[in-house]
Short mmCIF file of C-alpha atoms and ligand atoms in Angstrom, two decimals:
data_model
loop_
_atom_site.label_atom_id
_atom_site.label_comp_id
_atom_site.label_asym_id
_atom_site.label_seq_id
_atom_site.Cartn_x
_atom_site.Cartn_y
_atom_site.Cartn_z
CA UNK E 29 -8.99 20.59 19.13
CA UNK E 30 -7.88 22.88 16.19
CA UNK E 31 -6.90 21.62 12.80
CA UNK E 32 -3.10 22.54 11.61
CA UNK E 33 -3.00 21.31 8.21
CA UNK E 34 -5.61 19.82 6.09
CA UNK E 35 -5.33 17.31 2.76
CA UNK E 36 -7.40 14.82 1.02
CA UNK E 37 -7.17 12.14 -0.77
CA UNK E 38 -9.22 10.69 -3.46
CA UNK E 39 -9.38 6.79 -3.64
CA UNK E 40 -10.36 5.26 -6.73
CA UNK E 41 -8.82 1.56 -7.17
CA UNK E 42 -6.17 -0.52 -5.35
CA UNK E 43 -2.82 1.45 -6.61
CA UNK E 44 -4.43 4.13 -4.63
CA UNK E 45 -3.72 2.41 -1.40
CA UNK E 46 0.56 2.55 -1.65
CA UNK E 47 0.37 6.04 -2.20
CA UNK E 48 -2.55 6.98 0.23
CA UNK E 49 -0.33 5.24 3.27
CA UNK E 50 2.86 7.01 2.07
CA UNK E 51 0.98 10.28 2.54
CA UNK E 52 -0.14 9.12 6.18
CA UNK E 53 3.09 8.64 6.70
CA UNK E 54 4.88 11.98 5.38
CA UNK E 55 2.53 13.54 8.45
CA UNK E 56 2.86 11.29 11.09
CA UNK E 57 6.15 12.00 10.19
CA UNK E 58 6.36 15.63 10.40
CA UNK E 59 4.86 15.61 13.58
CA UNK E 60 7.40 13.59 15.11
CA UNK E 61 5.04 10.53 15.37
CA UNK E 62 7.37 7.31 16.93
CA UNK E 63 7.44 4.18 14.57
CA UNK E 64 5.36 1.88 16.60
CA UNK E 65 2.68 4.66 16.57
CA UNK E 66 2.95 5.16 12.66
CA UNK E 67 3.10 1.77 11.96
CA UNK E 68 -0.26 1.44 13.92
CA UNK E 69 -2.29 4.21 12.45
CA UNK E 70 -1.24 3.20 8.71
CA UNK E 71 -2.08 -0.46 9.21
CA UNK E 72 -5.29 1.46 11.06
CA UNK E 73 -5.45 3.41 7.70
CA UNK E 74 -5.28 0.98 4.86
CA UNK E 75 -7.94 -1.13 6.33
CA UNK E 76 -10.60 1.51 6.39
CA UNK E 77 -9.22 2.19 2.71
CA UNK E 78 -9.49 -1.40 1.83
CA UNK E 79 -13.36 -1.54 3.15
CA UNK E 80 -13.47 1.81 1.42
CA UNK E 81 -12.55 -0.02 -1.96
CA UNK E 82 -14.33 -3.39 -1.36
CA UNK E 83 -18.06 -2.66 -0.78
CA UNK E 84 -18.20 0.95 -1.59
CA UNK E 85 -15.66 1.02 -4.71
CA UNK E 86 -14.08 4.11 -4.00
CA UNK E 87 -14.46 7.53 -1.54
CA UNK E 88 -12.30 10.37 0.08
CA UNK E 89 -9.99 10.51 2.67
CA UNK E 90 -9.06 13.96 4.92
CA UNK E 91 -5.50 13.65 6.37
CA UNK E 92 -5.63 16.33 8.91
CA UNK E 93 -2.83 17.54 11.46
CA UNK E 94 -4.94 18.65 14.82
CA UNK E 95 -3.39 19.71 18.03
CA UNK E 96 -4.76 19.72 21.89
CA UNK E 97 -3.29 21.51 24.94
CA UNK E 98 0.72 19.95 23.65
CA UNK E 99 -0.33 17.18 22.02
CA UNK E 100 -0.49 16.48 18.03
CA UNK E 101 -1.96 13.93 16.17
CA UNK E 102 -3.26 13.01 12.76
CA UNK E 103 -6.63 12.35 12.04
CA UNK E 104 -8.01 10.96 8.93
CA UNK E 105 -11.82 10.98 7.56
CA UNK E 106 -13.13 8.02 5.35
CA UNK E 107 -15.72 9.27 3.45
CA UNK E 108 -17.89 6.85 0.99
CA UNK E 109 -21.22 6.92 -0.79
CA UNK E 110 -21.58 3.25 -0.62
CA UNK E 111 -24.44 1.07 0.52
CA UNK E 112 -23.95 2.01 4.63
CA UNK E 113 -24.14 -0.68 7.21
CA UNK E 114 -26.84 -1.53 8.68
CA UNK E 115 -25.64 -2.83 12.17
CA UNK E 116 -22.55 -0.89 13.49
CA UNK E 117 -22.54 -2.40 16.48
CA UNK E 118 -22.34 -5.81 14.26
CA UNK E 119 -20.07 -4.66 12.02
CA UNK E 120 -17.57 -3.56 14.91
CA UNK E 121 -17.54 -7.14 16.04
CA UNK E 122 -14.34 -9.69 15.94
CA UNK E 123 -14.75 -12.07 13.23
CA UNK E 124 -18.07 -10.67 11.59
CA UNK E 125 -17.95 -10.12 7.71
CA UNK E 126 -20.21 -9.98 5.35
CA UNK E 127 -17.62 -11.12 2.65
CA UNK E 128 -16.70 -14.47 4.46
CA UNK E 129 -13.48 -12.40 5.42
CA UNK E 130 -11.83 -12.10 8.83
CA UNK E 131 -14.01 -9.59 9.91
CA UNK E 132 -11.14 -7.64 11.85
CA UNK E 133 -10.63 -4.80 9.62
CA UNK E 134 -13.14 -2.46 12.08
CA UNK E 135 -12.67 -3.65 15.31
CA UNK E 136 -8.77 -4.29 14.89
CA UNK E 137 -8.79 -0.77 13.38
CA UNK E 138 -10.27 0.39 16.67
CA UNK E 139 -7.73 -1.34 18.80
CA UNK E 140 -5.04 0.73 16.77
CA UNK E 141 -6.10 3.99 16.99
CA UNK E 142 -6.72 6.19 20.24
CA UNK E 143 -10.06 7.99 18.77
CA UNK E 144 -12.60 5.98 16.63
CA UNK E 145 -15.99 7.22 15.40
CA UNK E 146 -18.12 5.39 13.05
CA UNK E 147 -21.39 7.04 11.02
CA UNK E 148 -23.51 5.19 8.68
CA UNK E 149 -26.48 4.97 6.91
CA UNK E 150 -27.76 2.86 4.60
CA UNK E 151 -28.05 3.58 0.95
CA UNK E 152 -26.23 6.68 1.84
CA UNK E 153 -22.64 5.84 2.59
CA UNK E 154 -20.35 5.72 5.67
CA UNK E 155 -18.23 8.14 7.56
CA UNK E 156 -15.76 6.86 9.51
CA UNK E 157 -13.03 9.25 11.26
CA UNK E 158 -10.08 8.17 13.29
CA UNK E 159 -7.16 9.93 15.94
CA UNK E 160 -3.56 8.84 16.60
CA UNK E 161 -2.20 11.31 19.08
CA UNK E 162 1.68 11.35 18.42
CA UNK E 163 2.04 9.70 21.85
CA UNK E 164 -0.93 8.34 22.03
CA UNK R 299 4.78 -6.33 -15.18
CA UNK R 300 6.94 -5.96 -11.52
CA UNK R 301 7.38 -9.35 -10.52
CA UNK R 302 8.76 -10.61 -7.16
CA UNK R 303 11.52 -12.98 -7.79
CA UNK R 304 11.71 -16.37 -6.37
CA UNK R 305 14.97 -18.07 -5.77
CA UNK R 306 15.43 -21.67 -5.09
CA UNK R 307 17.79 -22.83 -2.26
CA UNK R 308 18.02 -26.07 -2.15
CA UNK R 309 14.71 -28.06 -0.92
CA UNK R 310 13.25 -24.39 -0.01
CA UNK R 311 12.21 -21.46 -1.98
CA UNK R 312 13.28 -17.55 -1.09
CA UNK R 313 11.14 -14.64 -1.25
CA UNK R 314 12.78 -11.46 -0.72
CA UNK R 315 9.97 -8.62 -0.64
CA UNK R 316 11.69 -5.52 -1.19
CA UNK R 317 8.74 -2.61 -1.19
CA UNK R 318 5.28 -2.28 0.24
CA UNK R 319 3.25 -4.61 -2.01
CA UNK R 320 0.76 -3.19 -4.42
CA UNK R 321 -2.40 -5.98 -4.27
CA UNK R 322 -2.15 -6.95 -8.04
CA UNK R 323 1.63 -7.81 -7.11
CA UNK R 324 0.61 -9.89 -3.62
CA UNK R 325 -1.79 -11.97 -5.25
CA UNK R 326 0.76 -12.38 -8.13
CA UNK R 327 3.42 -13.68 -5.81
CA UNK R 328 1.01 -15.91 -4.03
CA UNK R 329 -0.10 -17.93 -7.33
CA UNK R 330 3.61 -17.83 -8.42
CA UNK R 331 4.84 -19.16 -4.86
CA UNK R 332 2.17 -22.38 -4.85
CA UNK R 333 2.92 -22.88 -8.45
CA UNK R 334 6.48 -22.99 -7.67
CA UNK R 335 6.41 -25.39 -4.87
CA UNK R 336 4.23 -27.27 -6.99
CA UNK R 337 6.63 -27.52 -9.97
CA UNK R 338 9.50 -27.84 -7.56
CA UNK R 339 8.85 -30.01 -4.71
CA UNK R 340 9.86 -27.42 -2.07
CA UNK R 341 9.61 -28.70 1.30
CA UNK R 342 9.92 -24.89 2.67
CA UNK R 343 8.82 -21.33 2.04
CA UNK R 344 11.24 -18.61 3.43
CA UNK R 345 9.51 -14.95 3.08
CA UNK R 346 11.66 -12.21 4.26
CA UNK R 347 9.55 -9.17 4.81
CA UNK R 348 12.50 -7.35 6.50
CA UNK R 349 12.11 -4.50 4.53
CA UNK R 350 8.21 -4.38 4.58
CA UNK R 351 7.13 -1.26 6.60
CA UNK R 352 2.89 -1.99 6.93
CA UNK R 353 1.07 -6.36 6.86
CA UNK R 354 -2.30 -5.06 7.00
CA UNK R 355 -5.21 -8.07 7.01
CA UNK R 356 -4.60 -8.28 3.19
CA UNK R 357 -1.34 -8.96 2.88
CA UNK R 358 -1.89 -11.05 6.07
CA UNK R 359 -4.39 -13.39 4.17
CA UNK R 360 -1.83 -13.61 1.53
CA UNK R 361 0.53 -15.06 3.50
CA UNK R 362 -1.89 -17.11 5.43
CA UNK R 363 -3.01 -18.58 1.89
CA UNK R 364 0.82 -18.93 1.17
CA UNK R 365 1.31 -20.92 3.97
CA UNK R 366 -1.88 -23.43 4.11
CA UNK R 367 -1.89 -24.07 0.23
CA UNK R 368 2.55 -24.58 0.80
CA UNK R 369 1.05 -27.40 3.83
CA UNK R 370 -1.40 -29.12 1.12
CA UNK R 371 1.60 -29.41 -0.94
CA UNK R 372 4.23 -30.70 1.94
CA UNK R 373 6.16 -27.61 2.35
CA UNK R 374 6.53 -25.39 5.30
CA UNK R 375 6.08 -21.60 5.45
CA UNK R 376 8.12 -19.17 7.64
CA UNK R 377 8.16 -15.89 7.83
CA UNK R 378 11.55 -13.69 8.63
CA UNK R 379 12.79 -10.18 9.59
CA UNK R 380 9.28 -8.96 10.87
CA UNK R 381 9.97 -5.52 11.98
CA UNK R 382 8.86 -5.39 15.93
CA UNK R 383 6.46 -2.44 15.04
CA UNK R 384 4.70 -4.61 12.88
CA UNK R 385 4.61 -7.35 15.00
CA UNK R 386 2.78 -4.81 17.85
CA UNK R 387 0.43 -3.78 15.49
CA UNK R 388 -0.49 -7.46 13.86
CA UNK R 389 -1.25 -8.23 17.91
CA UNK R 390 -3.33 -5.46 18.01
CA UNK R 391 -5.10 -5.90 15.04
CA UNK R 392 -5.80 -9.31 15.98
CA UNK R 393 -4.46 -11.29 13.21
CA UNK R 394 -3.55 -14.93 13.13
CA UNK R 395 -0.88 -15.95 11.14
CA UNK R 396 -2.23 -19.36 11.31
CA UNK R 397 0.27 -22.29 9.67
CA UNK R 398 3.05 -19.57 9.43
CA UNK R 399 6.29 -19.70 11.39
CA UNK R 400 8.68 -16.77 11.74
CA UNK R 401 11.97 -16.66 12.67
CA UNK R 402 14.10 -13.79 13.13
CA UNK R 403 16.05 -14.11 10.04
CA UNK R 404 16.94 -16.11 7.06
CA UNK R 405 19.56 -18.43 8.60
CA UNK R 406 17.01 -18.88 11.54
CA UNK R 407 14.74 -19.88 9.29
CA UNK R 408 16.35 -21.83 7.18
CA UNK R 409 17.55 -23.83 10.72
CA UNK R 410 13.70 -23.47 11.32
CA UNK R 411 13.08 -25.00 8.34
CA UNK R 412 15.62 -27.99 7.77
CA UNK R 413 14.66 -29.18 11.56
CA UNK R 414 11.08 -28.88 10.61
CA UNK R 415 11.76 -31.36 7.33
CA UNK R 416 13.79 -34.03 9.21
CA UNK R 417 17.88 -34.57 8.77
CA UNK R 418 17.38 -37.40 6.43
CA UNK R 419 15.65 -35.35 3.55
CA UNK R 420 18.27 -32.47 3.83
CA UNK R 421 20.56 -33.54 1.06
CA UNK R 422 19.03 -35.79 -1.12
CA UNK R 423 17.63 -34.82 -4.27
CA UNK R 424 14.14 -37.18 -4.70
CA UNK R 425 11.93 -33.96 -3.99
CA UNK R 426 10.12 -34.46 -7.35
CA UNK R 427 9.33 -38.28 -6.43
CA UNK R 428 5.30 -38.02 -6.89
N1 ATP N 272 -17.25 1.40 4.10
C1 ATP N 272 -18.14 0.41 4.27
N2 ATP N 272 -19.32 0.43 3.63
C2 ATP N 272 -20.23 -0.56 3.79
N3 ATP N 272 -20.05 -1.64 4.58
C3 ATP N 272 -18.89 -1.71 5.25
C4 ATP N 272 -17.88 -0.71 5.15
N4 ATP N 272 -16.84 -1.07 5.96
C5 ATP N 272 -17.20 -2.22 6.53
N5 ATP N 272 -18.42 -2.63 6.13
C6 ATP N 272 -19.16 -3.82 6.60
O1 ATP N 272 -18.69 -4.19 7.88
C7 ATP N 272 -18.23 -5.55 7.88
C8 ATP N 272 -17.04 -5.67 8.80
O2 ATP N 272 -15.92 -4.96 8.27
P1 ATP N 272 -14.46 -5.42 8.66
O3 ATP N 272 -13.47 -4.57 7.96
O4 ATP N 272 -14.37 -5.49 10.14
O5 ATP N 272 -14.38 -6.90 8.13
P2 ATP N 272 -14.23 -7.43 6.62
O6 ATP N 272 -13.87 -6.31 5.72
O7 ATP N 272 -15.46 -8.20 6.29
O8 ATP N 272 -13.01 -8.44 6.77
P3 ATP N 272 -11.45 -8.07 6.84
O9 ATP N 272 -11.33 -6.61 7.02
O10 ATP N 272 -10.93 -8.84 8.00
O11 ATP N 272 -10.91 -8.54 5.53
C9 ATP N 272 -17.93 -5.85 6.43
O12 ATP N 272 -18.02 -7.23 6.15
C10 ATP N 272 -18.99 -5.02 5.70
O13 ATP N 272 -20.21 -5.70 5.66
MG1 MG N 273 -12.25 -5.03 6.15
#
């Protein structure tokens, strides 16, 4: 996989999140991205922001443009130095949330996306990098 | 501040939501909707999100709370003009809507609506009766 285009994104409160998914959207854009797709990774997108903003307050996000054999697709890094989690394979399940919320935002993310990798550690912060391929 | 109007058609209220909601404006609209059925009476919510792009689980919860706080005060809640894109990706993401109907546009719902409140409140004007 090689990397076209690379950008990032610093997210510091909750007006960060309009202009963060516009962004998402100018690539999936200019890579010809189909609306169901783009609609998919930026509802993907501004729930890993949200749990970005909620229990780590803020972090960074790469927007990158990669490319395999014919296929493109953007893939975005969620980078925080918040308290971790300490069960991934907990966290990734439907319905659980530590904030008596729906608990859908990771495993519904997930579903949304066609590449999902989570790394975390806790007092350290959480890594969390996702693919949409434009046809994916 | 941006604030999302609210127009009042007859027994129901209209929400029109023109642009991708900024939280501080969701949660606005939310305490301004119950408020407003409150003050009103409404027996029905219409939101048209025709023109909204991304309903990620916030916004989702928003209307959610819309809805079940409208049913504590008598009034129904439907949502119109979901774009299908959004309606994939709300399946996929695996959220409920619970207490909210949609309907493919604002004279469906408003048909929605008036069959959901019975023909013999339709007209009158007691809505305030309490
Ligand atoms: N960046 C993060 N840093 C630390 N903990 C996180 C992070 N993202 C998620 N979590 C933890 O994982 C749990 C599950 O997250 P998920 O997004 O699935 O649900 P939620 O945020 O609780 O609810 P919802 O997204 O439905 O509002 C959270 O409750 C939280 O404890
Ligand atoms: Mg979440």
């Amino acid at each position: 996989m090689v990397t076209l285009t690379k950008d990032r994104m610093m997210i510091l409160k909750d007006q960060d999140v309009v202009p963060f998914r516009n962004r998402v959207k100018e690539y999936a854009v200019r890579i010809g991205m189909g609306l169901v797709n783009q609609t998919k990774l930026i509802t993907a997108a501004s729930e890993l922001v949200r749990n970005m903003l909620r229990y780590a307050q803020q972090g960074e996000v790469f927007i990158e443009v990669v490319t395999q054999g014919r296929e493109n697709g953007v893939r975005l890094t969620f980078v925080d130095k918040g308290p971790g989690i300490p069960d991934i394979e907990l966290a990734m399940k439907d319905g659980y949330s530590t904030h008596r919320s729906m608990g859908l935002g990771l495993p519904g993310t997930k579903r949304l996306v066609n590449e999902f990798e989570i790394r975390s550690k806790v007092g350290e912060g959480t890594v969390i990098t996702i693919l949409k391929w434009k046809n994916g | 501040m941006e604030k999302i109007p609210i127009l009042r058609m007859g027994p129901f209220l209209l929400v029109t939501i023109q642009i991708d909601l900024y939280d501080r404006l969701a949660l606005n609209l939310e305490a301004d909707l119950v408020q407003m059925v409150n003050k009103t009476g409404a027996r029905g919510v219409l939101i048209d999100i025709s023109a909204v792009s991304i309903v990620d689980s916030f916004m989702g919860r928003i209307i959610g709370n819309i809805a079940s706080m409208s049913k504590i005060l008598d009034a129904e809640t439907v949502v119109v003009g979901m774009q299908p894109a959004v309606a994939i990706t709300l399946i996929e993401l695996g959220l409920p809507l619970k207490g909210v109907h949609t309907a493919l546009n604002v004279e469906k719902g408003m048909e929605l609506l008036k069959s959901k409140i019975g023909p013999e409140e339709e007209s009158d004007d007691d809505g305030d009766a309490d």
